[in-house]
DNA sequence: GAGTTTGAAACT
DNA sequence: CAGTTTCAAACTC
């Protein structure tokens, strides 16, 4: 009865598996499908008791991947026997095996049948509910050792004889089909069988295997679910579990266990590590896969195995549940490792996969070491990126606002001399993301949507790039996650060193109460956060009113006070934009610096700090800004400047890149100046607006999303919006230049910025349009809305009117 | 970690 | 608008 069903299910599953596998391969990591499967399996192992596995099994099977199924089957084969209806399970298994074996490569085939069978059988054994719960537990618990242990027991009791029988069959199949693996696998099976035969405990071990496997699968599933691309982890998990079981079993048969481990690991590895492998198994000749898997498995197994043994799972659990539990318990490590691997995977994903094999071993070791801490995080880590991480990470560290934004980029640029446009872009992206998060986190409300969208975009874009930042952020977060501020300075230094300084903006204000532009946080439009070591800080949500008022005052004096100091035209981050073409350096400090002693070669110089070259607006003396001297700029118009000599110097330092960029930038700036200038004001305003979301000042908080997007777009589009500064000088251009140009950019979205030229009040203060509203509105027409909505600066207030603004924008 | 330097921000 | 003071970051030791 059951068997036919199971068989059917199993076969279909297998078929499905293939298709799913392809899907996975094509689209994502195969792991996902596996997870469900694991669930089912876990159910099986765990749930022995309750319900017919059938229900669960199908689902699980469907979800599961071929690889998993296969493996599971192999390892699990006994389970079916154990399972309530050993008959069914066995029969189905036998059928499946027989059938599959021919089809699939020896090992794979073997595994496949087993897996499919297990899936089917397992469910039958256990109640779906239990199974579900168990899996959950496992997932959450990282393998819920407990659950595993119990189920295994139940299974053991029931299936002893059957299990034994099945193993033998399996062994036969394996032998026939696969060679080494088969042997190893067989050895395992045999071992299990022996153990079972010898003692009920042995059975338990066999069950343990299954359980372990199931657990592993579960783990794998989790991993997969968690990390689409974390195939490695699963493998690790499997390895661990198996290792654990092996350890118990393995004391006797280390090699066999190792082989098994390798086998099993390979599965996980193949699955997790590389989709290719996943596919490969089927397409590829088994040996190839096996070798790869083996290699990986070996690496992993070595690390994991040792760890597992260390755990003592093996030592204790030779036979019993305890072993199982231990092995399961060992999972944590495995999980940790998983997490590590996941991380590695992730990173690798982003960075390079090639390391996988070689690194895996390393990773495994390293992971194991780190695992403790990270384990819990692992799961989180993966999910975190999308959700939590962003929020958490972003929040703490990044205190990026618009200003920050600029600064961040600056920082990056500055620190990263090597920064190519690419990095900057990345950095920018990161900064942006961080910004969002920051805004949300620090400020109060963030618009998840905006953030999410941003994050998504970033994520999508970043994979690779993010690594840098993410890693940095992650590290910072790690530090900051809990916001252990420790010494802000130190953190800063660290961050700075990393180039992440931006990530965390902290202030150390003692007298300004963080209500003046002296305060970086306040200037950035962000509330001070724990990391800040400020004294008598009023820049907190609690004092929102005060903050808003103060801002208003400051804005009244200088509408652009909260605008980003540095505006970069080319932000890949925004990418929306377009002008990325333009030299990355297109950015400029809105006001310009006034350096006299630092030669614009130190962070005292805001331009340098921002990683941008000095511009016409700068009144610096002896400018040697490596990012670009104001001289360079001069061409357009007036230059303050001094013809400078030193361009060569710049070249020396950074190398041609910067120089070129700078030069280009300057040129671009000149070209754009007209365009940008008009725009810039709007941008600045817009940026603030972006921050505003958080701000709650009386003015309408703009819809962050709308604003942000628009803002971003504007920036990107404008690209060089940066230059608010140029205004003063550029104003001339603007005047001369037909507004049309600006409109192009602006027109894209915002209409006419041209007006901006208006008034560049003071060179010093770029406050171009002092009246943000008065002037800007017209100029920024496109963005006027924003301006309106965004008073001048990032208000901490949540966006209420955003809708209106958005509409306006549109 | 303390002290100095620097330049922006704020004030007159 | 210019000059001065205040402030906090950046930097040095």
mmCIF file with all atom_site columns, C-alpha atoms in Angstrom, chain A residues 235-318:
data_model
loop_
_atom_site.group_PDB
_atom_site.id
_atom_site.type_symbol
_atom_site.label_atom_id
_atom_site.label_alt_id
_atom_site.label_comp_id
_atom_site.label_asym_id
_atom_site.label_entity_id
_atom_site.label_seq_id
_atom_site.pdbx_PDB_ins_code
_atom_site.Cartn_x
_atom_site.Cartn_y
_atom_site.Cartn_z
_atom_site.occupancy
_atom_site.B_iso_or_equiv
_atom_site.pdbx_formal_charge
_atom_site.auth_seq_id
_atom_site.auth_comp_id
_atom_site.auth_asym_id
_atom_site.auth_atom_id
_atom_site.pdbx_PDB_model_num
ATOM 1  C CA . UNK A 1 235 ? 27.717 20.335 2.981   1.00 0.00 ? 235 UNK A CA 1
ATOM 2  C CA . UNK A 1 236 ? 29.361 21.256 6.152   1.00 0.00 ? 236 UNK A CA 1
ATOM 3  C CA . UNK A 1 237 ? 26.350 20.456 8.088   1.00 0.00 ? 237 UNK A CA 1
ATOM 4  C CA . UNK A 1 238 ? 26.042 17.195 6.458   1.00 0.00 ? 238 UNK A CA 1
ATOM 5  C CA . UNK A 1 239 ? 29.565 16.562 7.135   1.00 0.00 ? 239 UNK A CA 1
ATOM 6  C CA . UNK A 1 240 ? 29.201 17.435 10.686  1.00 0.00 ? 240 UNK A CA 1
ATOM 7  C CA . UNK A 1 241 ? 26.234 15.382 11.212  1.00 0.00 ? 241 UNK A CA 1
ATOM 8  C CA . UNK A 1 242 ? 27.706 12.580 9.459   1.00 0.00 ? 242 UNK A CA 1
ATOM 9  C CA . UNK A 1 243 ? 30.924 13.124 11.110  1.00 0.00 ? 243 UNK A CA 1
ATOM 10 C CA . UNK A 1 244 ? 29.157 13.028 14.339  1.00 0.00 ? 244 UNK A CA 1
ATOM 11 C CA . UNK A 1 245 ? 27.523 9.847  13.435  1.00 0.00 ? 245 UNK A CA 1
ATOM 12 C CA . UNK A 1 246 ? 30.680 8.661  11.963  1.00 0.00 ? 246 UNK A CA 1
ATOM 13 C CA . UNK A 1 247 ? 32.485 9.534  14.987  1.00 0.00 ? 247 UNK A CA 1
ATOM 14 C CA . UNK A 1 248 ? 30.234 7.245  16.828  1.00 0.00 ? 248 UNK A CA 1
ATOM 15 C CA . UNK A 1 249 ? 30.248 4.724  14.152  1.00 0.00 ? 249 UNK A CA 1
ATOM 16 C CA . UNK A 1 250 ? 33.418 5.901  12.923  1.00 0.00 ? 250 UNK A CA 1
ATOM 17 C CA . UNK A 1 251 ? 35.446 5.091  15.852  1.00 0.00 ? 251 UNK A CA 1
ATOM 18 C CA . UNK A 1 252 ? 35.269 1.762  14.343  1.00 0.00 ? 252 UNK A CA 1
ATOM 19 C CA . UNK A 1 253 ? 35.449 2.722  10.787  1.00 0.00 ? 253 UNK A CA 1
ATOM 20 C CA . UNK A 1 254 ? 37.110 5.986  10.450  1.00 0.00 ? 254 UNK A CA 1
ATOM 21 C CA . UNK A 1 255 ? 37.870 5.587  6.845   1.00 0.00 ? 255 UNK A CA 1
ATOM 22 C CA . UNK A 1 256 ? 34.502 4.453  5.958   1.00 0.00 ? 256 UNK A CA 1
ATOM 23 C CA . UNK A 1 257 ? 33.058 7.252  7.871   1.00 0.00 ? 257 UNK A CA 1
ATOM 24 C CA . UNK A 1 258 ? 35.378 9.620  6.244   1.00 0.00 ? 258 UNK A CA 1
ATOM 25 C CA . UNK A 1 259 ? 34.356 8.328  2.950   1.00 0.00 ? 259 UNK A CA 1
ATOM 26 C CA . UNK A 1 260 ? 30.827 8.627  3.888   1.00 0.00 ? 260 UNK A CA 1
ATOM 27 C CA . UNK A 1 261 ? 31.442 11.997 5.156   1.00 0.00 ? 261 UNK A CA 1
ATOM 28 C CA . UNK A 1 262 ? 33.086 12.854 2.025   1.00 0.00 ? 262 UNK A CA 1
ATOM 29 C CA . UNK A 1 263 ? 30.260 11.463 0.154   1.00 0.00 ? 263 UNK A CA 1
ATOM 30 C CA . UNK A 1 264 ? 27.753 13.191 2.168   1.00 0.00 ? 264 UNK A CA 1
ATOM 31 C CA . UNK A 1 265 ? 29.737 16.281 2.263   1.00 0.00 ? 265 UNK A CA 1
ATOM 32 C CA . UNK A 1 266 ? 30.168 16.231 -1.355  1.00 0.00 ? 266 UNK A CA 1
ATOM 33 C CA . UNK A 1 267 ? 26.519 16.338 -1.612  1.00 0.00 ? 267 UNK A CA 1
ATOM 34 C CA . UNK A 1 268 ? 26.255 19.282 0.524   1.00 0.00 ? 268 UNK A CA 1
ATOM 35 C CA . UNK A 1 269 ? 29.300 20.727 -0.976  1.00 0.00 ? 269 UNK A CA 1
ATOM 36 C CA . UNK A 1 270 ? 28.199 20.095 -4.409  1.00 0.00 ? 270 UNK A CA 1
ATOM 37 C CA . UNK A 1 271 ? 24.872 21.496 -3.672  1.00 0.00 ? 271 UNK A CA 1
ATOM 38 C CA . UNK A 1 272 ? 25.955 24.290 -1.584  1.00 0.00 ? 272 UNK A CA 1
ATOM 39 C CA . UNK A 1 273 ? 29.232 25.018 -3.044  1.00 0.00 ? 273 UNK A CA 1
ATOM 40 C CA . UNK A 1 274 ? 28.375 25.178 -6.556  1.00 0.00 ? 274 UNK A CA 1
ATOM 41 C CA . UNK A 1 275 ? 25.356 24.910 -8.553  1.00 0.00 ? 275 UNK A CA 1
ATOM 42 C CA . UNK A 1 276 ? 27.530 23.650 -11.201 1.00 0.00 ? 276 UNK A CA 1
ATOM 43 C CA . UNK A 1 277 ? 28.342 20.754 -9.152  1.00 0.00 ? 277 UNK A CA 1
ATOM 44 C CA . UNK A 1 278 ? 24.774 20.231 -8.452  1.00 0.00 ? 278 UNK A CA 1
ATOM 45 C CA . UNK A 1 279 ? 24.079 20.070 -12.040 1.00 0.00 ? 279 UNK A CA 1
ATOM 46 C CA . UNK A 1 280 ? 27.242 18.377 -12.693 1.00 0.00 ? 280 UNK A CA 1
ATOM 47 C CA . UNK A 1 281 ? 26.444 15.433 -10.660 1.00 0.00 ? 281 UNK A CA 1
ATOM 48 C CA . UNK A 1 282 ? 23.776 14.558 -12.978 1.00 0.00 ? 282 UNK A CA 1
ATOM 49 C CA . UNK A 1 283 ? 25.414 15.635 -16.126 1.00 0.00 ? 283 UNK A CA 1
ATOM 50 C CA . UNK A 1 284 ? 28.895 15.080 -15.018 1.00 0.00 ? 284 UNK A CA 1
ATOM 51 C CA . UNK A 1 285 ? 30.334 11.728 -14.625 1.00 0.00 ? 285 UNK A CA 1
ATOM 52 C CA . UNK A 1 286 ? 30.119 10.746 -11.080 1.00 0.00 ? 286 UNK A CA 1
ATOM 53 C CA . UNK A 1 287 ? 33.778 10.389 -10.623 1.00 0.00 ? 287 UNK A CA 1
ATOM 54 C CA . UNK A 1 288 ? 34.388 13.971 -11.438 1.00 0.00 ? 288 UNK A CA 1
ATOM 55 C CA . UNK A 1 289 ? 31.849 15.196 -9.105  1.00 0.00 ? 289 UNK A CA 1
ATOM 56 C CA . UNK A 1 290 ? 32.884 12.835 -6.512  1.00 0.00 ? 290 UNK A CA 1
ATOM 57 C CA . UNK A 1 291 ? 36.395 13.955 -6.715  1.00 0.00 ? 291 UNK A CA 1
ATOM 58 C CA . UNK A 1 292 ? 35.406 17.512 -6.392  1.00 0.00 ? 292 UNK A CA 1
ATOM 59 C CA . UNK A 1 293 ? 33.046 16.765 -3.680  1.00 0.00 ? 293 UNK A CA 1
ATOM 60 C CA . UNK A 1 294 ? 35.505 14.546 -2.046  1.00 0.00 ? 294 UNK A CA 1
ATOM 61 C CA . UNK A 1 295 ? 38.045 17.233 -2.152  1.00 0.00 ? 295 UNK A CA 1
ATOM 62 C CA . UNK A 1 296 ? 35.729 19.692 -0.675  1.00 0.00 ? 296 UNK A CA 1
ATOM 63 C CA . UNK A 1 297 ? 34.342 17.170 1.647   1.00 0.00 ? 297 UNK A CA 1
ATOM 64 C CA . UNK A 1 298 ? 37.759 16.225 2.761   1.00 0.00 ? 298 UNK A CA 1
ATOM 65 C CA . UNK A 1 299 ? 38.598 19.751 3.469   1.00 0.00 ? 299 UNK A CA 1
ATOM 66 C CA . UNK A 1 300 ? 35.378 20.339 5.207   1.00 0.00 ? 300 UNK A CA 1
ATOM 67 C CA . UNK A 1 301 ? 35.274 17.018 6.789   1.00 0.00 ? 301 UNK A CA 1
ATOM 68 C CA . UNK A 1 302 ? 38.713 17.421 8.143   1.00 0.00 ? 302 UNK A CA 1
ATOM 69 C CA . UNK A 1 303 ? 37.750 20.581 9.839   1.00 0.00 ? 303 UNK A CA 1
ATOM 70 C CA . UNK A 1 304 ? 34.273 19.657 10.714  1.00 0.00 ? 304 UNK A CA 1
ATOM 71 C CA . UNK A 1 305 ? 35.087 16.169 11.545  1.00 0.00 ? 305 UNK A CA 1
ATOM 72 C CA . UNK A 1 306 ? 37.753 17.117 13.916  1.00 0.00 ? 306 UNK A CA 1
ATOM 73 C CA . UNK A 1 307 ? 35.484 19.622 15.458  1.00 0.00 ? 307 UNK A CA 1
ATOM 74 C CA . UNK A 1 308 ? 32.772 17.121 15.785  1.00 0.00 ? 308 UNK A CA 1
ATOM 75 C CA . UNK A 1 309 ? 35.007 14.681 17.365  1.00 0.00 ? 309 UNK A CA 1
ATOM 76 C CA . UNK A 1 310 ? 36.236 17.359 19.578  1.00 0.00 ? 310 UNK A CA 1
ATOM 77 C CA . UNK A 1 311 ? 32.745 17.924 20.582  1.00 0.00 ? 311 UNK A CA 1
ATOM 78 C CA . UNK A 1 312 ? 32.823 14.477 21.801  1.00 0.00 ? 312 UNK A CA 1
ATOM 79 C CA . UNK A 1 313 ? 29.801 13.505 19.911  1.00 0.00 ? 313 UNK A CA 1
ATOM 80 C CA . UNK A 1 314 ? 31.725 10.661 18.532  1.00 0.00 ? 314 UNK A CA 1
ATOM 81 C CA . UNK A 1 315 ? 33.333 9.700  21.707  1.00 0.00 ? 315 UNK A CA 1
ATOM 82 C CA . UNK A 1 316 ? 30.182 9.525  23.589  1.00 0.00 ? 316 UNK A CA 1
ATOM 83 C CA . UNK A 1 317 ? 27.813 8.606  21.147  1.00 0.00 ? 317 UNK A CA 1
ATOM 84 C CA . UNK A 1 318 ? 29.235 5.626  19.754  1.00 0.00 ? 318 UNK A CA 1
#
